[in-house]
Structures are given as C-alpha cells and as structure tokens.
Tab-separated table of C-alpha atoms in Angstrom:
chain	number	residue	atom	x	y	z
A	299	UNK	CA	-36.838	34.981	-10.604
A	300	UNK	CA	-33.549	32.371	-10.212
A	301	UNK	CA	-30.662	33.764	-9.617
A	302	UNK	CA	-27.417	31.888	-11.386
A	303	UNK	CA	-24.184	31.664	-8.489
A	304	UNK	CA	-20.887	30.206	-9.886
A	305	UNK	CA	-22.499	27.965	-12.842
A	306	UNK	CA	-25.052	27.318	-10.545
A	307	UNK	CA	-28.178	28.889	-9.408
A	308	UNK	CA	-29.351	30.285	-5.717
A	309	UNK	CA	-32.866	27.476	-5.110
A	310	UNK	CA	-34.086	29.971	-2.204
A	311	UNK	CA	-37.789	30.047	-2.817
A	312	UNK	CA	-37.885	27.293	-6.249
A	313	UNK	CA	-39.379	24.369	-4.801
A	314	UNK	CA	-40.303	22.722	-7.969
A	315	UNK	CA	-36.705	22.911	-9.305
A	316	UNK	CA	-34.252	19.917	-8.829
A	317	UNK	CA	-30.831	21.517	-7.866
A	318	UNK	CA	-27.998	19.037	-8.818
A	319	UNK	CA	-25.862	21.860	-8.698
A	320	UNK	CA	-25.665	21.472	-4.794
A	321	UNK	CA	-22.713	19.735	-2.953
A	322	UNK	CA	-24.403	19.551	0.106
A	323	UNK	CA	-26.096	17.155	1.872
A	324	UNK	CA	-29.726	17.686	0.551
A	325	UNK	CA	-31.882	16.172	2.445
A	326	UNK	CA	-30.455	18.027	5.688
A	327	UNK	CA	-30.722	19.531	8.213
A	328	UNK	CA	-31.490	16.864	9.995
A	329	UNK	CA	-34.435	18.250	12.503
A	330	UNK	CA	-32.342	18.497	15.832
A	331	UNK	CA	-30.136	21.114	14.549
A	332	UNK	CA	-33.898	23.007	13.505
A	333	UNK	CA	-35.231	22.697	17.034
A	334	UNK	CA	-32.315	24.392	19.161
A	335	UNK	CA	-32.292	26.970	16.601
A	336	UNK	CA	-35.941	27.747	17.363
A	337	UNK	CA	-35.287	27.083	20.687
A	338	UNK	CA	-36.384	29.950	23.267
A	339	UNK	CA	-33.124	29.372	25.675
A	340	UNK	CA	-31.303	29.472	22.709
A	341	UNK	CA	-32.615	32.522	21.864
A	342	UNK	CA	-31.833	34.024	25.473
A	343	UNK	CA	-28.555	33.468	23.824
A	344	UNK	CA	-27.948	35.487	21.502
A	345	UNK	CA	-28.428	38.226	23.580
A	346	UNK	CA	-24.733	38.218	24.910
A	347	UNK	CA	-21.480	37.745	23.160
A	348	UNK	CA	-20.370	33.907	21.753
A	349	UNK	CA	-17.972	33.763	24.388
A	350	UNK	CA	-18.191	30.041	25.141
A	351	UNK	CA	-19.154	28.604	20.438
A	352	UNK	CA	-15.782	28.418	19.958
A	353	UNK	CA	-15.162	25.973	22.795
A	354	UNK	CA	-18.639	24.317	22.310
A	355	UNK	CA	-18.428	24.043	18.994
A	356	UNK	CA	-14.509	22.693	19.268
A	357	UNK	CA	-15.195	20.437	22.135
A	358	UNK	CA	-18.306	18.418	20.077
A	359	UNK	CA	-16.835	18.403	16.625
A	360	UNK	CA	-13.974	16.751	18.104
A	361	UNK	CA	-15.905	14.265	19.796
A	362	UNK	CA	-18.024	13.541	16.754
A	363	UNK	CA	-14.134	13.172	14.789
A	364	UNK	CA	-12.417	11.380	17.477
A	365	UNK	CA	-9.450	13.315	17.536
A	366	UNK	CA	-8.506	15.968	21.490
A	367	UNK	CA	-10.560	19.347	21.124
A	368	UNK	CA	-6.449	21.076	21.338
A	369	UNK	CA	-5.653	19.534	18.114
A	370	UNK	CA	-8.607	21.801	16.549
A	371	UNK	CA	-8.561	25.422	15.044
A	372	UNK	CA	-12.193	26.696	14.945
A	373	UNK	CA	-12.883	29.363	11.881
A	374	UNK	CA	-15.620	30.457	9.656
A	375	UNK	CA	-16.125	27.715	7.585
A	376	UNK	CA	-13.364	26.206	5.638
A	377	UNK	CA	-12.860	29.143	3.434
A	378	UNK	CA	-11.538	30.859	6.481
A	379	UNK	CA	-9.509	28.869	7.030
A	380	UNK	CA	-7.378	28.631	3.903
A	381	UNK	CA	-7.448	32.433	3.788
A	382	UNK	CA	-5.394	31.748	7.142
A	383	UNK	CA	-2.956	29.367	5.699
A	384	UNK	CA	-2.217	31.376	2.996
A	385	UNK	CA	-1.419	34.271	5.571
A	386	UNK	CA	0.801	32.168	6.700
A	387	UNK	CA	2.785	31.120	4.042
A	388	UNK	CA	2.065	33.189	1.496
A	389	UNK	CA	0.607	33.907	-1.863
A	390	UNK	CA	3.857	33.129	-3.382
A	391	UNK	CA	4.667	30.210	-1.586
A	392	UNK	CA	1.677	28.602	-1.649
A	393	UNK	CA	0.403	26.365	-4.093
A	394	UNK	CA	-2.615	23.861	-6.157
A	395	UNK	CA	-2.944	22.163	-8.858
A	396	UNK	CA	-6.004	22.565	-11.047
A	397	UNK	CA	-8.604	21.306	-11.190
A	398	UNK	CA	-9.837	22.583	-7.247
A	399	UNK	CA	-11.742	23.879	-5.247
A	400	UNK	CA	-13.432	27.405	-6.378
A	401	UNK	CA	-11.488	29.897	-3.607
A	402	UNK	CA	-8.362	28.646	-5.071
A	403	UNK	CA	-8.019	29.973	-8.212
A	404	UNK	CA	-9.496	33.598	-6.340
A	405	UNK	CA	-6.565	33.374	-3.992
A	406	UNK	CA	-3.405	31.895	-4.907
A	407	UNK	CA	-1.401	32.142	-8.897
A	408	UNK	CA	-2.593	29.481	-10.968
A	409	UNK	CA	0.348	27.000	-11.459
A	410	UNK	CA	-0.444	25.853	-15.264
A	411	UNK	CA	-0.575	22.520	-13.578
A	412	UNK	CA	-3.485	20.535	-14.917
A	413	UNK	CA	-4.094	17.157	-13.541
A	414	UNK	CA	-7.039	14.924	-13.153
A	415	UNK	CA	-7.130	11.887	-12.879
A	416	UNK	CA	-5.348	10.596	-8.812
A	417	UNK	CA	-1.672	9.221	-10.424
A	418	UNK	CA	-1.560	13.057	-12.208
A	419	UNK	CA	-2.939	14.608	-9.184
A	420	UNK	CA	-0.390	12.798	-7.185
A	421	UNK	CA	3.306	13.560	-9.865
A	422	UNK	CA	2.088	17.069	-10.554
A	423	UNK	CA	1.676	17.835	-6.659
A	424	UNK	CA	4.800	15.846	-6.365
A	425	UNK	CA	6.262	18.741	-8.134
A	426	UNK	CA	4.672	21.378	-6.605
A	427	UNK	CA	5.873	20.855	-3.331
A	428	UNK	CA	9.096	20.807	-4.852
A	429	UNK	CA	9.037	24.744	-4.976
A	430	UNK	CA	6.692	26.086	-2.985
A	431	UNK	CA	6.344	26.006	1.233
A	432	UNK	CA	2.668	24.833	1.344
A	433	UNK	CA	0.321	23.159	-1.218
A	434	UNK	CA	-3.977	22.864	-0.581
A	435	UNK	CA	-5.415	20.376	-2.249
A	436	UNK	CA	-9.212	18.913	-1.643
A	437	UNK	CA	-9.557	15.278	-1.620
A	438	UNK	CA	-11.649	14.321	-2.639
A	439	UNK	CA	-11.542	16.898	-5.079
A	440	UNK	CA	-14.115	19.871	-6.063
A	441	UNK	CA	-14.950	19.119	-9.037
A	442	UNK	CA	-13.720	15.988	-10.645
A	443	UNK	CA	-14.486	13.643	-7.731
A	444	UNK	CA	-11.467	12.079	-8.294
A	445	UNK	CA	-9.791	10.777	-4.717
A	446	UNK	CA	-6.052	10.380	-3.264
A	447	UNK	CA	-5.811	7.406	-0.883
A	448	UNK	CA	-4.556	8.700	2.300
A	449	UNK	CA	-1.704	6.255	2.470
A	450	UNK	CA	-0.447	8.009	-0.871
A	451	UNK	CA	-1.217	11.152	0.685
A	452	UNK	CA	1.447	10.343	3.578
A	453	UNK	CA	3.782	8.941	0.830
A	454	UNK	CA	4.283	12.717	-0.879
A	455	UNK	CA	4.189	14.139	2.441
A	456	UNK	CA	7.297	11.532	3.576
A	457	UNK	CA	8.762	12.881	0.086
A	458	UNK	CA	8.752	16.655	0.418
A	459	UNK	CA	8.971	16.369	4.566
A	460	UNK	CA	9.760	20.496	4.354
A	461	UNK	CA	6.529	21.313	2.765
A	462	UNK	CA	3.505	22.157	4.155
A	463	UNK	CA	0.322	19.422	2.632
A	464	UNK	CA	-2.790	20.838	3.353
A	465	UNK	CA	-5.685	19.155	3.335
A	466	UNK	CA	-9.321	19.978	2.724
A	467	UNK	CA	-11.330	16.942	3.422
A	468	UNK	CA	-14.996	18.515	2.593
A	469	UNK	CA	-16.514	15.473	1.283
A	470	UNK	CA	-14.795	12.744	2.882
A	471	UNK	CA	-17.467	12.561	5.170
A	472	UNK	CA	-19.719	11.060	1.968
A	473	UNK	CA	-17.445	8.727	1.139
A	474	UNK	CA	-18.213	5.119	2.157
A	475	UNK	CA	-14.772	4.421	3.833
A	476	UNK	CA	-13.661	8.229	4.991
A	477	UNK	CA	-10.239	6.765	6.819
A	478	UNK	CA	-9.007	5.548	3.467
A	479	UNK	CA	-8.869	9.274	2.182
A	480	UNK	CA	-8.368	10.856	5.511
A	481	UNK	CA	-5.170	12.470	6.917
A	482	UNK	CA	-7.097	12.979	10.014
A	483	UNK	CA	-4.662	11.894	13.174
A	484	UNK	CA	-1.403	11.691	11.013
A	485	UNK	CA	1.646	10.979	12.599
A	486	UNK	CA	3.378	13.664	10.180
A	487	UNK	CA	3.926	17.038	11.942
A	488	UNK	CA	3.425	18.164	7.972
A	489	UNK	CA	0.404	18.208	7.068
A	490	UNK	CA	-3.098	20.446	7.903
A	491	UNK	CA	-6.471	19.296	7.266
A	492	UNK	CA	-9.652	21.666	6.956
A	493	UNK	CA	-12.912	19.291	7.483
A	494	UNK	CA	-16.332	21.108	8.075
A	495	UNK	CA	-19.972	19.231	9.214
A	496	UNK	CA	-22.051	21.921	6.943
A	497	UNK	CA	-21.980	19.631	3.660
A	498	UNK	CA	-22.349	16.296	4.872
A	499	UNK	CA	-25.398	17.565	7.280
A	500	UNK	CA	-26.905	19.720	4.622
A	501	UNK	CA	-26.287	22.523	6.957
A	502	UNK	CA	-24.756	25.358	3.898
A	503	UNK	CA	-26.151	28.207	4.672
A	504	UNK	CA	-24.267	28.103	8.899
A	505	UNK	CA	-20.574	29.401	8.614
A	506	UNK	CA	-18.352	26.565	11.218
A	507	UNK	CA	-15.384	24.703	10.136
A	508	UNK	CA	-11.671	23.749	11.498
A	509	UNK	CA	-7.660	22.709	10.950
A	510	UNK	CA	-6.254	19.834	12.594
A	511	UNK	CA	-2.601	19.291	12.192
A	512	UNK	CA	-0.944	17.230	14.874
A	513	UNK	CA	1.821	20.590	15.433
A	514	UNK	CA	1.454	22.763	18.618
A	515	UNK	CA	3.740	25.568	16.527
A	516	UNK	CA	1.766	25.314	13.892
A	517	UNK	CA	-1.559	25.365	15.111
A	518	UNK	CA	-0.481	28.184	17.558
A	519	UNK	CA	0.772	30.648	13.972
A	520	UNK	CA	-3.130	29.189	12.351
A	521	UNK	CA	-5.022	30.345	14.889
A	522	UNK	CA	-2.777	33.332	15.110
A	523	UNK	CA	-4.616	35.055	12.025
A	524	UNK	CA	-8.111	33.629	12.924
A	525	UNK	CA	-10.027	36.619	14.185
A	526	UNK	CA	-11.894	36.766	17.797
A	527	UNK	CA	-14.848	35.190	18.593
A	528	UNK	CA	-14.649	32.899	15.124
A	529	UNK	CA	-18.387	31.666	15.492
A	530	UNK	CA	-21.531	33.116	16.185
A	531	UNK	CA	-23.685	31.259	19.460
A	532	UNK	CA	-26.603	30.768	16.532
A	533	UNK	CA	-23.945	28.557	14.281
A	534	UNK	CA	-22.603	26.661	17.386
A	535	UNK	CA	-25.444	25.510	18.895
A	536	UNK	CA	-26.668	24.945	15.168
A	537	UNK	CA	-24.063	22.505	14.283
A	538	UNK	CA	-23.265	21.142	17.577
A	539	UNK	CA	-27.031	19.721	17.470
A	540	UNK	CA	-26.453	18.176	13.634
A	541	UNK	CA	-22.891	16.694	15.261
A	542	UNK	CA	-25.151	14.632	17.726
A	543	UNK	CA	-26.831	12.837	14.665
A	544	UNK	CA	-24.532	10.525	13.353
A	545	UNK	CA	-26.658	8.421	12.052
A	546	UNK	CA	-28.355	10.223	10.543
A	547	UNK	CA	-25.549	11.456	8.589
A	548	UNK	CA	-24.468	8.215	8.310
A	549	UNK	CA	-27.652	6.399	6.532
A	550	UNK	CA	-28.589	9.993	4.666
A	551	UNK	CA	-25.090	9.939	2.919
A	552	UNK	CA	-25.147	6.150	2.425
A	553	UNK	CA	-28.276	6.611	-0.046
A	554	UNK	CA	-26.021	9.489	-1.474
A	555	UNK	CA	-24.099	7.268	-2.883
A	556	UNK	CA	-25.847	4.485	-3.741
A	557	UNK	CA	-28.248	6.935	-5.846
A	558	UNK	CA	-24.798	8.711	-7.276
A	559	UNK	CA	-23.903	5.168	-8.644
A	560	UNK	CA	-27.752	4.456	-9.805
A	561	UNK	CA	-27.000	8.146	-11.644
A	562	UNK	CA	-23.273	7.256	-13.411
A	563	UNK	CA	-25.042	4.316	-15.352
A	564	UNK	CA	-26.918	6.731	-16.192
A	565	UNK	CA	-24.950	9.093	-17.607
A	566	UNK	CA	-22.720	6.160	-18.910
A	567	UNK	CA	-25.103	4.392	-21.230
A	568	UNK	CA	-26.406	7.928	-22.420
A	569	UNK	CA	-23.005	8.392	-24.083
A	570	UNK	CA	-21.622	10.760	-21.932
A	571	UNK	CA	-17.906	11.365	-20.341
A	572	UNK	CA	-17.997	10.467	-17.582
A	573	UNK	CA	-14.876	10.408	-14.622
A	574	UNK	CA	-15.875	7.320	-13.478
A	575	UNK	CA	-15.622	6.166	-9.978
A	576	UNK	CA	-14.982	8.188	-7.632
A	577	UNK	CA	-16.188	7.492	-4.012
A	578	UNK	CA	-18.501	10.489	-3.640
A	579	UNK	CA	-22.126	11.819	-3.890
A	580	UNK	CA	-21.521	13.510	-7.279
A	581	UNK	CA	-20.169	13.147	-11.075
A	582	UNK	CA	-17.976	15.329	-13.237
A	583	UNK	CA	-18.522	14.939	-16.911
A	584	UNK	CA	-16.172	16.453	-19.352
A	585	UNK	CA	-17.693	18.131	-22.363
A	586	UNK	CA	-16.981	21.301	-24.807
A	587	UNK	CA	-19.561	22.966	-23.890
A	588	UNK	CA	-20.672	23.270	-20.579
A	589	UNK	CA	-22.126	26.585	-20.843
A	590	UNK	CA	-24.993	25.313	-23.365
A	591	UNK	CA	-25.460	21.841	-21.085
A	592	UNK	CA	-26.557	24.492	-18.149
A	593	UNK	CA	-29.305	26.385	-20.705
A	594	UNK	CA	-30.670	23.003	-21.459
A	595	UNK	CA	-30.993	21.074	-18.665
A	596	UNK	CA	-32.685	24.471	-17.021
A	597	UNK	CA	-35.383	24.206	-19.406
A	598	UNK	CA	-36.535	20.911	-17.638
A	599	UNK	CA	-36.132	22.470	-14.351
A	600	UNK	CA	-32.206	20.562	-13.380
A	601	UNK	CA	-29.323	22.371	-12.201
A	602	UNK	CA	-26.082	21.110	-12.273
A	603	UNK	CA	-22.892	23.725	-11.485
A	604	UNK	CA	-20.546	24.563	-14.855
A	605	UNK	CA	-16.703	24.577	-15.019
A	606	UNK	CA	-14.717	25.676	-17.801
A	607	UNK	CA	-10.906	25.363	-19.207
A	608	UNK	CA	-9.904	28.262	-17.399
A	609	UNK	CA	-10.411	26.363	-14.304
A	610	UNK	CA	-8.484	23.016	-15.239
A	611	UNK	CA	-10.926	21.160	-16.395
A	612	UNK	CA	-13.991	21.758	-18.661
A	613	UNK	CA	-17.348	19.753	-18.246
A	614	UNK	CA	-20.365	20.118	-15.210
A	615	UNK	CA	-20.327	18.519	-12.168
A	616	UNK	CA	-23.773	17.064	-11.826
A	617	UNK	CA	-25.215	15.592	-7.626
A	618	UNK	CA	-27.062	12.958	-6.689
A	619	UNK	CA	-30.967	13.765	-6.766
A	620	UNK	CA	-32.370	13.105	-3.265
A	621	UNK	CA	-34.684	10.678	-4.884
A	622	UNK	CA	-34.574	8.039	-6.813
A	623	UNK	CA	-37.830	9.641	-8.500
A	624	UNK	CA	-35.765	12.265	-10.091
A	625	UNK	CA	-33.274	10.282	-12.262
A	626	UNK	CA	-35.751	9.113	-15.343
A	627	UNK	CA	-36.996	13.581	-15.593
A	628	UNK	CA	-32.995	13.558	-15.069
A	629	UNK	CA	-32.999	10.639	-17.634
A	630	UNK	CA	-34.858	12.135	-20.626
A	631	UNK	CA	-33.612	15.651	-19.547
A	632	UNK	CA	-29.910	14.334	-20.711
A	633	UNK	CA	-31.276	12.541	-23.287
A	634	UNK	CA	-32.169	15.411	-25.420
A	635	UNK	CA	-29.265	17.359	-24.518
A	636	UNK	CA	-27.309	14.844	-26.292
A	637	UNK	CA	-29.491	14.043	-28.809
A	638	UNK	CA	-29.564	17.481	-29.443
A	639	UNK	CA	-25.268	17.140	-29.626
C-alpha cells in the first residue's frame, strides 16, 4: 500500500506512479555513487568509526562550491543545521516568514506574516529582522519557488547588521544561474548559508549538509551545537562520489528546468493559478481545495505536494517530470480535475 506522508507519498516499491511530489532530482543518483556504495573497499571501511568522514565530505563539497573547507560546518542535512541555528539564537529570537520550509513551522512560532511574491517577502523579512536576532528563509522558497536575488538579500543584510540572516539554499543548484541567487561567498558577517548536495544529486535518502559563514566565531558557535561525528562513513562516501559528477548534475538539472517550463505552460493553458517564472524545477499552484486536487490526481497515478492556509499558502507544489512523455498524462489528468471544478 502506498504510504501518504507530509502531503505527498512514499514511493518505495511503487514504480508505476508518477511522483511529482518530490523536490529531489528524480533523475539521480548518479551511477558513480551507487558503485561506491557497493564497493568491497567501502564495506571494509564500515568496520571502524567515521573518524575521517566529515573532513572528507567537507573537502569534496568545498571544491564543488568553490569555497574553503574551513569555512564550512557539517551537519546531518540542512535539517540538523537549522536545529543548531535555533539552539544558538533561541526559538523566541528566531523568525521566518510564511510560507516556507516545513520544519520552520514545526520548530518556530508562526509569525503571522504571510508573503508570497519576492517584493512582499523582502518587506516582511525586513520587518521581522527589526525584532529578531536571526531570520531564516529558504531561497528559492520551498514550496512556492519564489526567489530573491542575492543583491536584494545583501541589501536586507546591510539594512539590518545586528540580525543574522540564515539562508537555506537547497534549491539554488537547480537554477540556471546559481550565482544570481546565492549568498555563498558574501563579504558580510551576518550571513549563514545552508547548502546540501542531496536534492540536486537525487540522493535524498542520505543526510549530509553544510553551513557556510565568513565569521569564524559564528562557525565555532554553530559547530558546538552539532553532535560528534555528524556524518556516517556511508553518507560521506556516497556524497563525495556524487560530487565528482558535476557535469551530470548540470545536465540533469538543465533538463528539469526545460520540463518545468513546459509544465508551467500546460498548467497556465488549463487555467490554473500558477506562481510563474520560478527559477527552480517545481511550480506552486494556488488552489482553495488542495486535498481534493491531491485525491483526484492520485486516481491517475500522479502525486503532488499539498499545502494548507495554516502553512501560509493554499495549493499544491508540482515538480517537473523527469520525462516529457509524462506531460500528456499530466495534462489529461489536470484537464479532468479543472473541469470537475
């Protein structure tokens, strides 16, 4: 039986469904990672504690990102790093603007500031930064796909120098111009960038991530809230093998962007209220009855990710299919859904 989880579904063992609920690069993982995971040498390395796992990952990821390894703090995915940030600044002193990443809703008090388009999000973030020690945001935003240009975020940081801006850039590697949106390498001292290769390399089942900041004291404080041996040998080896396949990542994410644009055109032609022009591989559709949409699409073997008004936006997120041949199936299903009201 297909297990429904967090407004989407767990597709393990269900090969004939079209999973448009995932935010991960479904073209992955690259074969090189699978080969490493199956290697005999790697199996022998599992006998001992992960003494070198974290350093190996940070060195590999630093090369991929074009930063110094010592400027990164490793964590079990971005989720653990978010938890650590909140421990550092305190729940009552940390804010976010809805809609945003699911864990923000679970870990922090809701701010009663809902902002969808980029200018609205900028204004809301600026207002929140006046009263909080730290502000967390995903950019591009999950679930809407809305993105704020790095130059605009830099202005927000300069306008609020005593507030730490923590930017989750999980989806920036899916964009055509990551540098346009990323704060990585910023000269500012009130910026923490959270990054992980798991989504863009299609390996959401492993937990690796890193926090970048220019400020050594901030890195030291953040690292003090990370548990010993944050990364397993398996996760580190798997991630390092994937990170060597940068061309694979670029080619597959470019394909997903093409598919996303074609999918957006279909959605708009059918009359759905799409948050358009997202630089990512997914789109968000505003809709008053997302649960009904989910159920109707499920009848066609298609799954999307739903969001409710309580989460800051009502509708569903739909990710670009890995194959353009899936678009006619999606179009037929959506046509029935739209006609049904």
